[in-house]
XYZ file of C-alpha atoms in Angstrom:
701
model
C -83.652 -18.539 -26.051
C -86.442 -19.333 -28.522
C -87.367 -22.784 -29.025
C -86.516 -22.478 -32.538
C -83.041 -21.498 -31.903
C -82.405 -24.084 -29.104
C -83.552 -26.867 -31.701
C -80.616 -25.394 -34.116
C -78.469 -25.126 -31.380
C -78.989 -29.319 -30.533
C -79.176 -29.858 -34.334
C -75.618 -28.428 -34.858
C -74.373 -30.856 -32.100
C -75.359 -33.597 -34.725
C -73.312 -32.127 -37.495
C -70.262 -33.992 -36.923
C -69.683 -37.376 -38.264
C -69.996 -39.862 -35.113
C -67.505 -42.831 -34.297
C -68.518 -45.690 -32.779
C -67.198 -44.102 -29.233
C -69.900 -44.915 -26.674
C -69.425 -41.275 -25.422
C -70.075 -39.906 -29.198
C -73.444 -42.514 -29.040
C -74.115 -41.541 -25.729
C -74.141 -37.962 -26.352
C -76.185 -38.362 -29.525
C -78.732 -40.440 -27.905
C -79.098 -37.408 -25.222
C -79.475 -34.603 -28.187
C -82.108 -36.681 -29.623
C -84.036 -37.167 -26.659
C -84.113 -33.267 -25.910
C -84.838 -32.485 -29.686
C -87.880 -35.111 -29.482
C -88.947 -32.674 -26.462
C -88.656 -29.614 -27.965
C -90.545 -30.653 -31.469
C -93.525 -32.868 -29.810
C -96.080 -30.169 -30.519
C -94.875 -29.585 -34.190
C -92.222 -27.054 -35.856
C -92.210 -24.502 -38.895
C -91.310 -25.335 -42.371
C -87.647 -23.832 -42.093
C -86.918 -25.922 -39.234
C -88.277 -29.209 -40.711
C -86.420 -27.864 -44.049
C -83.287 -27.951 -41.610
C -84.155 -31.474 -40.344
C -84.030 -32.757 -43.855
C -80.610 -31.451 -44.921
C -79.282 -33.326 -41.942
C -81.221 -36.498 -43.219
C -80.235 -36.490 -46.356
C -76.866 -35.243 -46.232
C -74.169 -37.995 -45.246
C -73.102 -36.454 -41.813
C -74.828 -38.543 -39.738
C -75.310 -42.120 -39.015
C -78.490 -44.554 -40.290
C -79.817 -44.794 -37.037
C -79.560 -40.799 -35.796
C -81.288 -40.138 -39.165
C -83.690 -42.501 -38.298
C -84.573 -41.180 -34.422
C -84.644 -37.682 -36.381
C -87.029 -38.544 -38.819
C -89.485 -40.681 -36.509
C -89.438 -38.073 -33.548
C -88.689 -34.648 -34.606
C -90.099 -34.256 -38.102
C -93.745 -32.957 -36.768
C -95.799 -29.994 -39.064
C -97.376 -27.543 -37.733
C -98.977 -26.038 -40.346
C -99.296 -26.342 -44.005
C -96.366 -27.383 -45.767
C -94.765 -25.810 -49.259
C -94.698 -27.646 -52.525
C -90.500 -26.922 -51.700
C -90.478 -29.770 -49.190
C -92.218 -31.958 -51.332
C -89.591 -31.427 -54.103
C -87.000 -31.859 -51.963
C -88.034 -35.475 -50.938
C -88.929 -36.669 -54.573
C -85.702 -34.960 -55.477
C -83.698 -37.686 -53.520
C -85.438 -40.862 -54.868
C -83.659 -43.261 -56.507
C -80.669 -45.707 -56.895
C -76.477 -44.924 -57.124
C -75.217 -44.649 -60.204
C -71.786 -45.138 -61.609
C -70.255 -42.339 -63.674
C -67.140 -41.569 -65.069
C -64.773 -38.269 -64.588
C -61.894 -38.146 -66.770
C -60.221 -41.886 -66.200
C -61.557 -42.232 -62.991
C -64.660 -44.560 -62.557
C -66.996 -42.689 -59.412
C -70.425 -43.916 -57.696
C -73.020 -41.232 -56.698
C -74.092 -41.196 -53.053
C -77.398 -41.881 -52.171
C -79.964 -42.028 -49.289
C -80.025 -45.310 -48.608
C -83.393 -47.254 -49.647
C -84.859 -47.685 -46.019
C -84.560 -44.135 -45.848
C -86.123 -43.083 -48.791
C -89.366 -45.279 -48.287
C -89.149 -43.223 -44.876
C -89.193 -40.134 -46.269
C -92.461 -41.107 -48.747
C -94.026 -42.476 -46.255
C -94.330 -39.337 -43.877
C -95.461 -37.377 -46.876
C -98.406 -39.509 -46.938
C -98.850 -39.623 -42.890
C -98.912 -35.937 -42.920
C -100.427 -35.178 -46.247
C -102.756 -32.940 -44.883
C -100.150 -30.327 -44.715
C -99.180 -30.899 -47.737
C -102.572 -31.119 -49.748
C -103.426 -27.566 -50.356
C -100.360 -26.459 -52.274
C -99.527 -30.383 -53.941
C -103.248 -29.554 -55.747
C -102.257 -26.306 -56.739
C -99.011 -27.125 -58.507
C -101.419 -28.493 -61.242
C -99.962 -31.537 -62.907
C -96.125 -30.848 -62.223
C -96.440 -33.010 -58.946
C -98.311 -36.206 -60.830
C -95.301 -35.421 -63.488
C -92.593 -36.416 -60.763
C -94.493 -38.670 -59.129
C -95.288 -41.016 -61.913
C -91.671 -40.606 -63.175
C -90.223 -41.723 -59.732
C -92.375 -45.051 -60.574
C -89.235 -46.025 -62.558
C -87.570 -47.459 -59.384
C -89.379 -50.491 -58.126
C -88.527 -50.208 -54.565
C -90.375 -47.088 -54.110
C -93.326 -48.013 -56.536
C -95.765 -49.180 -53.388
C -95.624 -46.028 -51.486
C -95.595 -43.753 -54.609
C -98.553 -45.470 -56.138
C -100.236 -45.119 -53.043
C -99.213 -41.363 -52.757
C -100.359 -40.963 -56.421
C -103.578 -42.217 -55.831
C -104.078 -40.067 -52.763
C -103.650 -37.056 -54.588
C -106.059 -38.158 -57.259
C -108.342 -38.677 -54.893
C -107.948 -35.103 -53.003
C -108.823 -33.780 -56.281
C -111.722 -35.429 -57.007
C -113.356 -34.656 -53.658
C -112.669 -30.997 -54.765
C -114.306 -31.794 -58.143
C -111.175 -30.705 -59.417
C -112.109 -27.040 -58.865
C -108.974 -25.227 -57.322
C -107.081 -22.171 -57.345
C -103.547 -22.195 -58.945
C -100.299 -20.241 -58.753
C -100.729 -18.296 -61.883
C -104.171 -17.090 -61.113
C -105.165 -17.149 -57.365
C -108.470 -15.329 -57.767
C -110.854 -17.883 -59.161
C -111.060 -21.572 -58.878
C -110.162 -23.470 -62.028
C -111.705 -26.792 -63.129
C -108.796 -28.780 -63.973
C -107.730 -32.377 -64.490
C -104.304 -33.078 -63.332
C -104.015 -36.684 -64.442
C -102.912 -36.254 -68.299
C -102.835 -38.538 -71.343
C -98.806 -38.516 -70.811
C -99.128 -39.822 -67.224
C -101.500 -42.415 -68.418
C -99.151 -43.724 -70.899
C -96.055 -44.154 -68.893
C -97.889 -46.151 -66.954
C -99.432 -48.183 -69.033
C -95.783 -48.598 -70.561
C -94.687 -49.327 -67.609
C -96.895 -52.071 -66.880
C -96.332 -53.634 -70.517
C -92.811 -54.036 -68.810
C -94.017 -55.232 -65.425
C -97.436 -56.884 -66.182
C -97.198 -58.575 -62.638
C -96.549 -55.627 -60.990
C -99.528 -55.077 -58.477
C -99.304 -51.533 -57.450
C -99.069 -50.693 -61.375
C -102.102 -52.678 -61.916
C -103.914 -51.115 -59.095
C -102.670 -47.477 -60.684
C -104.322 -48.238 -64.091
C -107.690 -49.756 -62.376
C -107.599 -46.422 -60.031
C -107.561 -44.188 -63.165
C -110.514 -45.401 -64.100
C -112.392 -44.534 -61.291
C -110.771 -41.029 -61.347
C -111.932 -41.023 -64.937
C -114.687 -42.943 -65.791
C -114.712 -42.214 -69.686
C -111.036 -43.426 -69.722
C -110.385 -46.182 -72.574
C -107.244 -47.665 -72.800
C -107.613 -48.512 -76.580
C -105.677 -44.995 -77.227
C -102.788 -46.581 -75.161
C -102.050 -49.965 -75.640
C -103.917 -51.412 -78.732
C -102.955 -54.741 -78.272
C -103.471 -54.803 -74.217
C -106.724 -52.694 -73.985
C -109.571 -55.532 -73.023
C -107.526 -56.421 -70.005
C -106.546 -52.974 -68.691
C -110.232 -51.706 -69.476
C -110.865 -55.272 -67.026
C -108.875 -54.246 -63.907
C -110.565 -53.536 -60.798
C -109.592 -51.422 -58.554
C -108.885 -53.340 -54.876
C -106.922 -50.907 -52.859
C -107.316 -52.990 -49.518
C -105.799 -55.793 -50.966
C -102.794 -53.688 -52.205
C -102.145 -51.201 -49.556
C -103.517 -53.115 -46.277
C -105.468 -50.140 -44.793
C -105.697 -50.230 -40.700
C -109.611 -50.248 -41.015
C -112.472 -49.710 -43.172
C -112.303 -46.171 -42.135
C -109.007 -44.725 -43.325
C -109.973 -47.053 -46.289
C -112.885 -44.469 -46.753
C -110.005 -41.948 -47.357
C -109.264 -43.267 -50.879
C -112.040 -44.905 -51.970
C -114.817 -42.551 -50.791
C -114.692 -38.581 -51.159
C -115.008 -37.765 -47.436
C -112.416 -37.291 -44.591
C -109.780 -35.527 -47.156
C -107.800 -34.484 -44.315
C -107.272 -38.003 -42.660
C -104.230 -39.652 -41.496
C -103.309 -42.959 -43.470
C -100.854 -45.759 -42.603
C -99.938 -49.194 -43.361
C -100.354 -51.786 -40.655
C -97.643 -54.350 -39.812
C -97.349 -57.601 -40.529
C -99.154 -60.488 -38.258
C -96.808 -63.137 -36.891
C -96.825 -65.046 -39.552
C -96.469 -68.410 -38.403
C -99.653 -68.408 -35.809
C -101.471 -66.818 -38.619
C -100.600 -69.537 -41.227
C -101.345 -72.485 -38.347
C -104.856 -70.455 -37.929
C -105.109 -70.762 -41.503
C -104.448 -74.610 -41.802
C -106.756 -75.262 -38.899
C -109.616 -73.645 -41.168
C -108.917 -74.896 -44.718
C -112.242 -76.236 -45.255
C -113.479 -72.667 -44.429
C -111.457 -70.934 -47.240
C -112.897 -69.955 -50.435
C -110.193 -71.135 -52.719
C -111.536 -69.328 -55.646
C -110.775 -66.145 -54.155
C -107.566 -66.674 -52.913
C -106.481 -67.937 -56.031
C -107.294 -64.339 -57.491
C -105.627 -62.824 -54.593
C -102.417 -65.125 -54.890
C -102.026 -64.183 -59.046
C -101.092 -60.731 -57.201
C -99.708 -60.853 -54.089
C -96.915 -63.121 -53.247
C -98.023 -63.127 -49.555
C -101.629 -64.831 -50.774
C -99.510 -67.263 -53.183
C -97.325 -68.178 -50.253
C -100.111 -69.283 -48.233
C -101.778 -71.199 -51.266
C -98.411 -72.941 -51.586
C -98.869 -73.745 -47.864
C -102.202 -74.846 -48.244
C -101.248 -77.469 -50.670
C -98.811 -79.320 -48.661
C -101.576 -80.129 -46.668
C -102.897 -82.933 -49.328
C -106.294 -81.925 -49.162
C -107.602 -82.948 -52.107
C -111.038 -81.152 -52.043
C -109.356 -77.926 -51.411
C -106.615 -78.613 -54.597
C -109.460 -80.330 -56.614
C -111.256 -76.856 -56.510
C -108.421 -74.791 -57.109
C -107.382 -76.770 -60.522
C -110.924 -76.910 -61.616
C -111.231 -73.034 -61.366
C -107.418 -72.630 -63.082
C -109.269 -75.210 -65.561
C -112.453 -73.005 -66.518
C -110.114 -70.096 -66.736
C -108.570 -71.796 -69.116
C -111.239 -73.136 -71.195
C -114.192 -70.354 -70.700
C -112.578 -67.244 -69.362
C -109.707 -66.224 -71.657
C -111.095 -64.690 -74.772
C -108.343 -63.249 -76.433
C -104.312 -64.286 -76.763
C -103.121 -61.639 -74.787
C -105.549 -62.642 -71.870
C -104.050 -65.763 -72.706
C -100.428 -64.993 -72.532
C -101.148 -62.755 -69.176
C -102.705 -65.491 -67.419
C -99.809 -68.176 -67.970
C -97.319 -65.428 -66.732
C -99.218 -65.697 -63.649
C -99.411 -69.119 -63.110
C -95.612 -69.026 -64.087
C -95.307 -66.381 -61.088
C -97.379 -68.673 -58.666
C -95.143 -72.284 -59.769
C -92.066 -69.872 -58.924
C -93.052 -69.157 -55.190
C -94.537 -72.640 -54.516
C -90.916 -74.333 -55.814
C -92.755 -77.232 -57.148
C -95.586 -78.068 -54.162
C -98.011 -76.590 -56.438
C -98.955 -79.034 -58.873
C -102.385 -77.974 -61.317
C -103.331 -81.317 -63.437
C -105.183 -78.516 -65.772
C -102.358 -76.765 -66.594
C -100.265 -80.171 -67.147
C -102.785 -81.013 -69.505
C -103.150 -77.549 -71.389
C -98.925 -77.454 -71.684
C -98.879 -81.484 -72.946
C -102.171 -81.288 -75.247
C -101.134 -83.345 -78.847
C -104.454 -82.185 -80.341
C -102.871 -78.396 -80.705
C -103.315 -76.749 -84.325
C -100.420 -75.543 -85.923
C -101.732 -71.912 -85.707
C -102.194 -71.811 -82.187
C -98.840 -73.594 -81.575
C -96.888 -70.956 -83.723
C -99.363 -68.388 -82.010
C -98.659 -69.550 -78.567
C -95.229 -71.344 -78.322
C -93.300 -68.443 -76.820
C -95.233 -68.345 -73.741
C -97.418 -71.618 -73.494
C -94.059 -73.796 -73.388
C -92.258 -71.295 -70.495
C -94.214 -73.649 -68.085
C -92.435 -76.605 -69.004
C -89.593 -76.667 -66.318
C -92.536 -76.666 -63.463
C -93.939 -79.887 -64.241
C -91.934 -81.726 -62.139
C -93.936 -84.967 -61.959
C -94.909 -85.018 -65.480
C -95.630 -88.416 -67.089
C -92.454 -89.338 -69.002
C -94.542 -90.553 -72.441
C -97.077 -87.922 -72.684
C -93.968 -85.603 -72.420
C -92.724 -87.603 -75.180
C -95.955 -87.180 -77.508
C -95.768 -83.760 -76.732
C -92.341 -83.568 -78.415
C -93.215 -85.768 -81.272
C -96.190 -83.956 -82.060
C -94.431 -80.557 -81.871
C -91.721 -82.087 -84.139
C -94.311 -82.886 -86.544
C -95.711 -79.534 -86.624
C -91.933 -78.254 -87.234
C -91.625 -80.395 -89.969
C -94.587 -79.333 -91.489
C -93.259 -75.592 -91.192
C -89.787 -76.755 -92.640
C -91.380 -78.494 -95.677
C -93.452 -75.862 -96.639
C -91.032 -73.358 -96.367
C -88.438 -75.629 -98.549
C -86.225 -75.864 -95.646
C -85.663 -72.138 -95.381
C -85.490 -70.154 -92.382
C -88.067 -67.609 -93.232
C -87.587 -64.281 -91.696
C -91.238 -63.824 -91.483
C -92.531 -66.693 -90.128
C -95.728 -67.145 -87.998
C -93.287 -69.741 -85.463
C -90.695 -68.228 -83.325
C -87.663 -70.013 -83.429
C -85.933 -68.419 -80.573
C -88.453 -69.669 -78.046
C -86.732 -73.235 -78.951
C -83.811 -72.029 -76.813
C -86.045 -71.977 -73.597
C -88.128 -75.145 -74.870
C -85.218 -77.052 -75.083
C -83.733 -75.927 -71.669
C -86.811 -76.518 -69.761
C -86.685 -80.125 -71.054
C -83.532 -80.312 -69.702
C -83.805 -78.387 -66.436
C -86.421 -81.404 -65.843
C -83.547 -84.159 -66.605
C -81.129 -81.996 -63.898
C -83.680 -81.787 -61.273
C -84.238 -85.607 -61.952
C -80.560 -86.062 -61.482
C -80.304 -84.118 -58.488
C -83.050 -85.753 -57.062
C -81.715 -89.047 -57.756
C -84.661 -90.975 -59.822
C -83.844 -94.338 -60.434
C -85.380 -93.928 -64.113
C -82.708 -91.121 -64.420
C -80.878 -92.973 -67.598
C -84.332 -94.389 -68.932
C -86.027 -90.853 -68.858
C -82.181 -89.116 -70.418
C -82.481 -92.498 -73.027
C -85.695 -91.218 -74.279
C -85.690 -87.764 -74.014
C -82.991 -86.522 -75.799
C -82.948 -88.379 -79.142
C -86.433 -86.900 -78.944
C -85.272 -83.416 -78.592
C -82.791 -84.385 -81.479
C -85.641 -85.039 -83.809
C -87.168 -81.620 -82.815
C -83.910 -79.431 -83.446
C -83.558 -80.432 -87.243
C -85.916 -78.521 -88.070
C -85.003 -75.317 -85.998
C -82.355 -74.145 -88.971
C -82.644 -71.006 -87.312
C -80.701 -71.855 -84.246
C -79.643 -75.248 -84.646
C -76.022 -74.777 -82.997
C -77.017 -73.248 -79.921
C -79.751 -76.039 -79.384
C -77.448 -78.525 -79.834
C -74.987 -77.129 -77.727
C -77.333 -77.027 -74.584
C -77.752 -80.797 -74.936
C -73.942 -81.086 -75.339
C -73.162 -79.130 -72.125
C -75.915 -81.036 -70.781
C -73.825 -84.226 -71.840
C -70.707 -83.036 -70.665
C -71.768 -82.114 -66.938
C -73.046 -85.390 -66.405
C -70.631 -87.723 -64.352
C -68.570 -90.396 -65.908
C -70.700 -93.153 -64.386
C -73.749 -91.902 -65.507
C -72.390 -91.024 -68.858
C -71.393 -94.416 -69.109
C -74.563 -96.204 -69.082
C -76.179 -94.349 -71.940
C -77.243 -95.985 -74.822
C -75.041 -95.218 -78.109
C -78.124 -93.666 -79.657
C -78.207 -91.347 -76.933
C -74.814 -89.792 -76.559
C -74.226 -90.159 -80.591
C -75.892 -87.281 -82.057
C -77.162 -87.436 -85.165
C -74.750 -86.277 -88.514
C -76.491 -83.066 -89.308
C -76.453 -81.862 -85.963
C -72.447 -82.810 -85.341
C -71.312 -81.547 -88.517
C -73.435 -78.304 -88.279
C -71.985 -77.595 -84.891
C -68.363 -78.395 -86.243
C -68.923 -75.627 -89.031
C -70.135 -73.245 -86.264
C -68.670 -69.329 -86.368
C -69.185 -69.923 -82.844
C -66.116 -71.056 -81.123
C -67.527 -72.401 -77.626
C -69.716 -74.777 -79.770
C -66.763 -76.303 -81.822
C -64.905 -76.358 -78.429
C -67.872 -78.346 -77.034
C -69.027 -80.553 -79.756
C -65.168 -81.850 -80.265
C -65.321 -82.183 -76.320
C -68.473 -84.749 -76.742
C -66.918 -86.113 -79.533
C -63.534 -87.274 -77.136
C -65.867 -88.027 -74.244
C -67.473 -90.504 -76.134
C -64.060 -92.375 -77.438
C -64.269 -94.559 -74.159
C -67.871 -95.564 -74.167
C -68.920 -99.164 -74.452
C -70.554 -99.790 -78.166
C -70.201 -103.823 -77.809
C -73.825 -104.002 -78.921
C -73.759 -100.657 -81.372
C -71.094 -101.552 -84.050
C -72.498 -98.863 -86.346
C -72.530 -96.149 -83.847
C -69.102 -97.086 -83.063
C -67.987 -96.774 -86.848
C -70.253 -93.195 -86.970
C -68.091 -92.198 -83.348
C -64.903 -93.033 -85.417
C -65.960 -91.013 -88.573
C -66.723 -87.829 -86.084
C -63.036 -88.508 -84.884
C -61.353 -88.790 -88.590
C -63.314 -85.692 -90.195
C -62.610 -83.888 -87.000
C -59.029 -84.212 -86.883
C -58.465 -83.856 -90.788
C -60.983 -80.663 -91.019
C -59.015 -78.820 -87.992
C -55.643 -79.979 -88.104
C -54.780 -82.024 -90.879
C -55.731 -79.817 -94.212
C -57.734 -82.791 -95.200
C -61.279 -81.032 -94.977
C -63.774 -83.565 -97.068
C -61.392 -86.343 -97.567
C -63.147 -89.384 -98.809
C -61.114 -92.443 -98.478
C -62.464 -95.312 -100.830
C -63.651 -98.543 -99.337
C -66.532 -99.123 -97.104
C -64.238 -100.120 -93.804
C -62.381 -96.240 -94.010
C -63.891 -93.697 -91.296
C -62.726 -90.729 -93.813
C -66.462 -89.750 -94.669
C -66.002 -86.179 -95.586
C -68.687 -84.909 -93.450
C -70.951 -87.257 -95.840
C -71.003 -85.411 -98.061
C -72.143 -86.526 -101.753
C -69.056 -86.802 -104.084
C -70.285 -84.610 -107.264
C -70.615 -82.036 -104.240
C -67.009 -81.907 -103.105
C -65.689 -82.126 -106.624
C -67.869 -79.088 -107.756
C -66.568 -77.016 -104.339
C -63.137 -77.705 -105.034
C -63.686 -76.230 -108.850
C -65.110 -72.762 -107.599
C -63.045 -70.018 -108.995
C -63.000 -68.393 -105.131
C -60.081 -70.907 -104.378
C -58.089 -69.935 -107.829
C -56.366 -67.387 -105.983
C -53.098 -68.125 -104.453
C -53.532 -65.830 -101.474
C -56.676 -67.703 -100.340
C -56.769 -71.468 -98.641
C -58.038 -74.273 -100.651
C -61.024 -76.158 -99.971
C -58.973 -78.671 -97.837
C -57.984 -76.381 -95.249
C -60.720 -74.832 -94.930
C -61.139 -75.764 -91.388
C -57.957 -75.076 -90.062
C -57.199 -73.469 -86.946
C -55.791 -70.620 -89.186
C -58.571 -70.129 -91.445
C -61.234 -71.761 -89.479
C -63.973 -68.929 -89.015
C -64.312 -69.609 -85.255
C -61.137 -69.357 -84.492
C -58.965 -67.564 -87.537
C -59.178 -64.481 -85.178
C -58.488 -66.046 -81.777
C -55.290 -67.514 -83.607
C -54.499 -64.765 -84.982
C -54.297 -63.165 -81.227
C -52.292 -65.777 -80.052
C -49.785 -65.320 -82.993
C -49.432 -61.335 -82.227
C -49.156 -62.268 -78.253
C -46.702 -64.672 -79.398
C -44.536 -62.025 -81.771
C -44.795 -59.315 -79.082
C -43.200 -61.509 -76.303
C -40.295 -62.313 -78.796
C -40.512 -58.714 -80.496
C -36.825 -58.648 -79.595
C -35.785 -61.605 -81.537
C -37.893 -60.544 -84.396
C -37.865 -57.399 -86.806
C -41.144 -58.073 -88.602
C -44.721 -59.554 -88.261
C -46.513 -62.519 -90.218
C -49.109 -60.533 -92.357
C -50.927 -63.650 -92.849
C -52.594 -65.706 -93.493
C -50.171 -68.483 -92.436
C -49.285 -71.812 -94.179
C -46.563 -73.780 -94.860
C -45.740 -71.904 -98.173
C -45.773 -68.525 -96.321
C -43.534 -69.694 -93.929
C -41.134 -70.748 -96.149
C -41.139 -67.076 -98.218
C -40.559 -65.520 -94.806
C -37.713 -67.875 -94.350
C -36.280 -67.300 -97.846
C -36.036 -63.275 -97.199
C -33.031 -62.675 -95.442
C -33.483 -59.379 -94.573
C -36.671 -60.416 -92.187
C -36.533 -62.332 -88.700
C -39.708 -63.915 -87.755
C -40.239 -66.849 -85.058
C -37.896 -69.560 -85.219
C -40.732 -72.246 -85.275
C -41.887 -74.750 -87.892
C -45.402 -74.825 -89.010
C -46.074 -78.086 -87.179
C -44.076 -75.889 -84.262
C -46.408 -72.980 -84.304
C -49.589 -74.902 -84.405
C -48.651 -76.977 -81.613
C -48.131 -73.596 -79.619
C -51.463 -72.410 -80.538
C -52.974 -75.542 -79.268
C -51.312 -75.084 -75.808
C -52.411 -71.344 -76.093
C -55.861 -72.527 -76.859
C -55.884 -74.879 -73.798
C -54.971 -71.508 -71.886
C -57.939 -70.024 -72.987
C -60.058 -72.771 -72.036
C -60.940 -74.497 -75.257
C -60.378 -78.194 -73.857
C -62.386 -80.167 -76.231
C -60.201 -78.850 -79.404
C -57.003 -79.890 -77.615
C -58.730 -82.945 -75.397
C -59.311 -84.535 -79.123
C -56.290 -83.628 -80.885
C -53.749 -84.477 -78.312
C -54.861 -87.779 -77.564
C -56.270 -89.062 -81.033
C -52.906 -88.306 -83.012
C -49.868 -90.059 -82.384
C -47.554 -87.535 -83.747
C -48.654 -85.278 -81.030
C -48.812 -87.811 -77.787
C -45.887 -86.610 -75.914
C -46.246 -82.558 -77.198
C -48.340 -81.479 -74.802
C -47.158 -79.658 -71.697
C -50.444 -79.118 -69.521
C -51.411 -82.712 -68.347
C-alpha cells in the first residue's frame, strides 16, 4: 500500500462524527499521530484537497480539525488556484434565511479555523505564488471582497500586500492563463479595487488594516492620487504612511523585508506571539522617562495595545510625561490640522483613545478645545456633529466652564432661530439631529456623578438642567425627543434625590411641557405625564409660582386627555385651568375653523381625548378591537369610529346592532386599564390619582 493510500485510509477513520467517548478520542488521537508522521515531508495537492474537505465539513470535532490543519497540511509542490478558491469561498459568517415558513441558519466553519486557513495560505504562499499571480486580478478581487468581514480583515489585508509585493518584485511581468507563450505587463490592482477599500475605510476610519492597505497602494503605485476616489477625504488618504511592522508585527527585520523590499520573494512569514503583558508593562513603567511620548501617542491612535499602554502610563501620575502628551495633542489641534476632515478624523481618534482609557486619560488641551466659548457661529455649525461627541469623556470637567459652554451654545442657537424667524429650515447649516447626542452626553456626566456619589451632585443637576431647558427651546427640529431625554433622567432618579432638587429644576418650562403633551409620540406623552405626576408630591413651600404652574400642568393635562375640555380657560387669576396658556384670541379663532363643521369630526375641545389623541388614537383603536374580539360571541357589530358619547347612543338606539354593554365612561376606564398593561403608566398614574371619579376604579394597584 502506497503512502497516499495509507493517508486516505487513515482519513477515512476520522469520517464519522465522534462522541465524547474516551475510546473514540484516543482512536482519533492515534490516527492523527499516524497522519502527522506520514505527512511530515509534505503531500500532494489531491491529498491537501481531501484534508481541506475534512476540515471544512461538519463531521469532525474542532480539535481534530485544528490538528489536521496544524500537523498534516504541508504541501510538497506548487498548488493550483483551486486550493485558494476552496479556502476563500468559506470565509464569512452564518446567515439567517427563510425556506417557506421556516427560519434557518446557514452552517459556517467557525471563525478561528477560518483565520487559521487564511494564515496557512500566508505561511505557504511560496507554493501559491506562481498560480495566484497568473490569475490576474480575480484573486485580488476575491480578497478585496473578503475585507467586508471585520474578523478576517487583518490576515486578508496581509495576504493582499504579499500578493501585490510579489507582483512588484516581478515588475508586474507575468504569464497569464490566457496566453502562456509570452510575459505580459499587467497591473492587477484595478481602480475598482482601490475604490472598494476607500469606501470601506470611509465607513471604518479607525481600522488600521484598511489604513495600511491604502498606504501600501501608494507604495505599489506611486502615481496614485486618492482625489478621484474620495474627493472629500483625499488629503488625509494621500498622507497615510505605510508602517507594516507596526500593523502586522513581523518576527524580525529579515521577514519584514519580504513585504517592504523586492527580494526574498519565496520567504515564509508568520506573526509573533504576544509577550507576557504584565511583565512587559512593568518593564515599560520602570522606563517611563525613556519613552518617546509623541511616538507612543501616534501609535496609540491606530493600535489598541499601544492605547492600553498609554492608559497605564497615565495612571502612574508622571506629570512630565502627561504634560508632554497633552502639549503634543494641543499642537496637533492648533498647528497641524488643515481642514475640517482632518479635524473630524483626529477627534475620532481621540474619542477612541478616551473610550479605551475609561476616564484614565485626561487631556486639558482637549477639554479647552471642547469648552471654548469663543467659537464662531460658522465653526459651531460646521463642527457641532463631531466636536461635542467628546463631552461625555470630560469626567472631571469644571461645572462653571460647562455651564458657560452651554450658555454660549444657546446664544448661537437663538441667533440661528431668530434668523430663520423661529422656523426649522431643512437647508440649515446646523445639524439639529446632533443635539440628541449633545444633551445625552451631558446627562451621561450627571449619571456618572450620581453613580460615583459626588457630594455636589444635587447642585450640579440644579444648575445644569435649567441651562439645558434654555438650549432645547431653540432646537425645534427634535425638541420633544430632547426634553424626553431629560424627563427619563428625572424619572430614573431615586425619590430621595428627586425631592432635594429645586422647583426650577423639576418644573419644565411651559413651552417644552406643552410641546411634549401635544406630541405624536406616545412614549413622550406618557413620560411627560409621568413626570407631572411625580412632581405632585414635591415640596413647593418656597416657590408658590412653581406650585401654581404645576397645578396648571395637571389641570390642563386632565382636561386635554380625559375631560374633553382642551384649551378650557376659567375666569379669575386663581384658577388652574390655563388652556395651555394660549392667547384667548387664538382659542376663539381655532374654534371657528370650518374643519370642525362636519358632524363626524371632533370638536376642538376633544382634540386631545384618548379616542382622538394623535399619539394614542391608533393604540386605543387597537385596544377596542381586542375588546370586541374577546366578546365577539356577545356582539354582532363593530364600532366604526370615532367613538363619542353620541356615537355610542346611536349604536344603542339601533335595535339590529348589539355592541359592548359599556357606557362611555366605563369604556374609557377599560382603555386606561389596557394602557397600563401596555406600560403607559404616566397617563394612568396621573388620571387615577388626580380624579376623584377614578379613585376606586383602578384594578392594577
